[in-house]
Amino acid sequence: MNFPVITQEEVKTVMDDMDINKSPGPDGLTLEVMRELFFLDPAWFTELFNNCTRQGVFPDNWKIAKVILILKEGKDLTEVSSYIPICLLHTWGKVHDKIIALRLCFLKSIWFQKTKVTIDSS
């Protein structure tokens, strides 16, 4: 499938819509820092996401998660079942995921309209 080119405005909008208070992944890169880096060179960021999308690649290091355990309230510290595992993912991957998810939601809305044909979505 040929996705339209990802724009700088799209990357900025996705990052602006994300919760800045979310915990960073294994690399420690917060969304706040990523936004600042984006403003230094938005073309580089946009091209990175476009290259990943064009090549159908989701970099392996973006798939690595940091798992932290949260103790359930009032539970025994020594019991494994007393903990909830939380996976912290790389911010790069979260941004890329959101861009792709928004694209797919848009395409889905076009594909399933009775008055449209598949050619209308290109």
PDB file of C-alpha atoms in Angstrom, residues 50-57:
ATOM      1  CA  ASN A  50       8.587   8.547   5.906  1.00  0.00           C
ATOM      2  CA  ASN A  51      11.507   6.158   5.342  1.00  0.00           C
ATOM      3  CA  CYS A  52      10.169   3.741   7.950  1.00  0.00           C
ATOM      4  CA  THR A  53       6.708   3.842   6.391  1.00  0.00           C
ATOM      5  CA  ARG A  54       7.919   3.509   2.786  1.00  0.00           C
ATOM      6  CA  GLN A  55      10.157   0.569   3.635  1.00  0.00           C
ATOM      7  CA  GLY A  56       7.575  -1.057   5.915  1.00  0.00           C
ATOM      8  CA  VAL A  57      10.094  -1.035   8.751  1.00  0.00           C
TER       9      VAL A  57
END
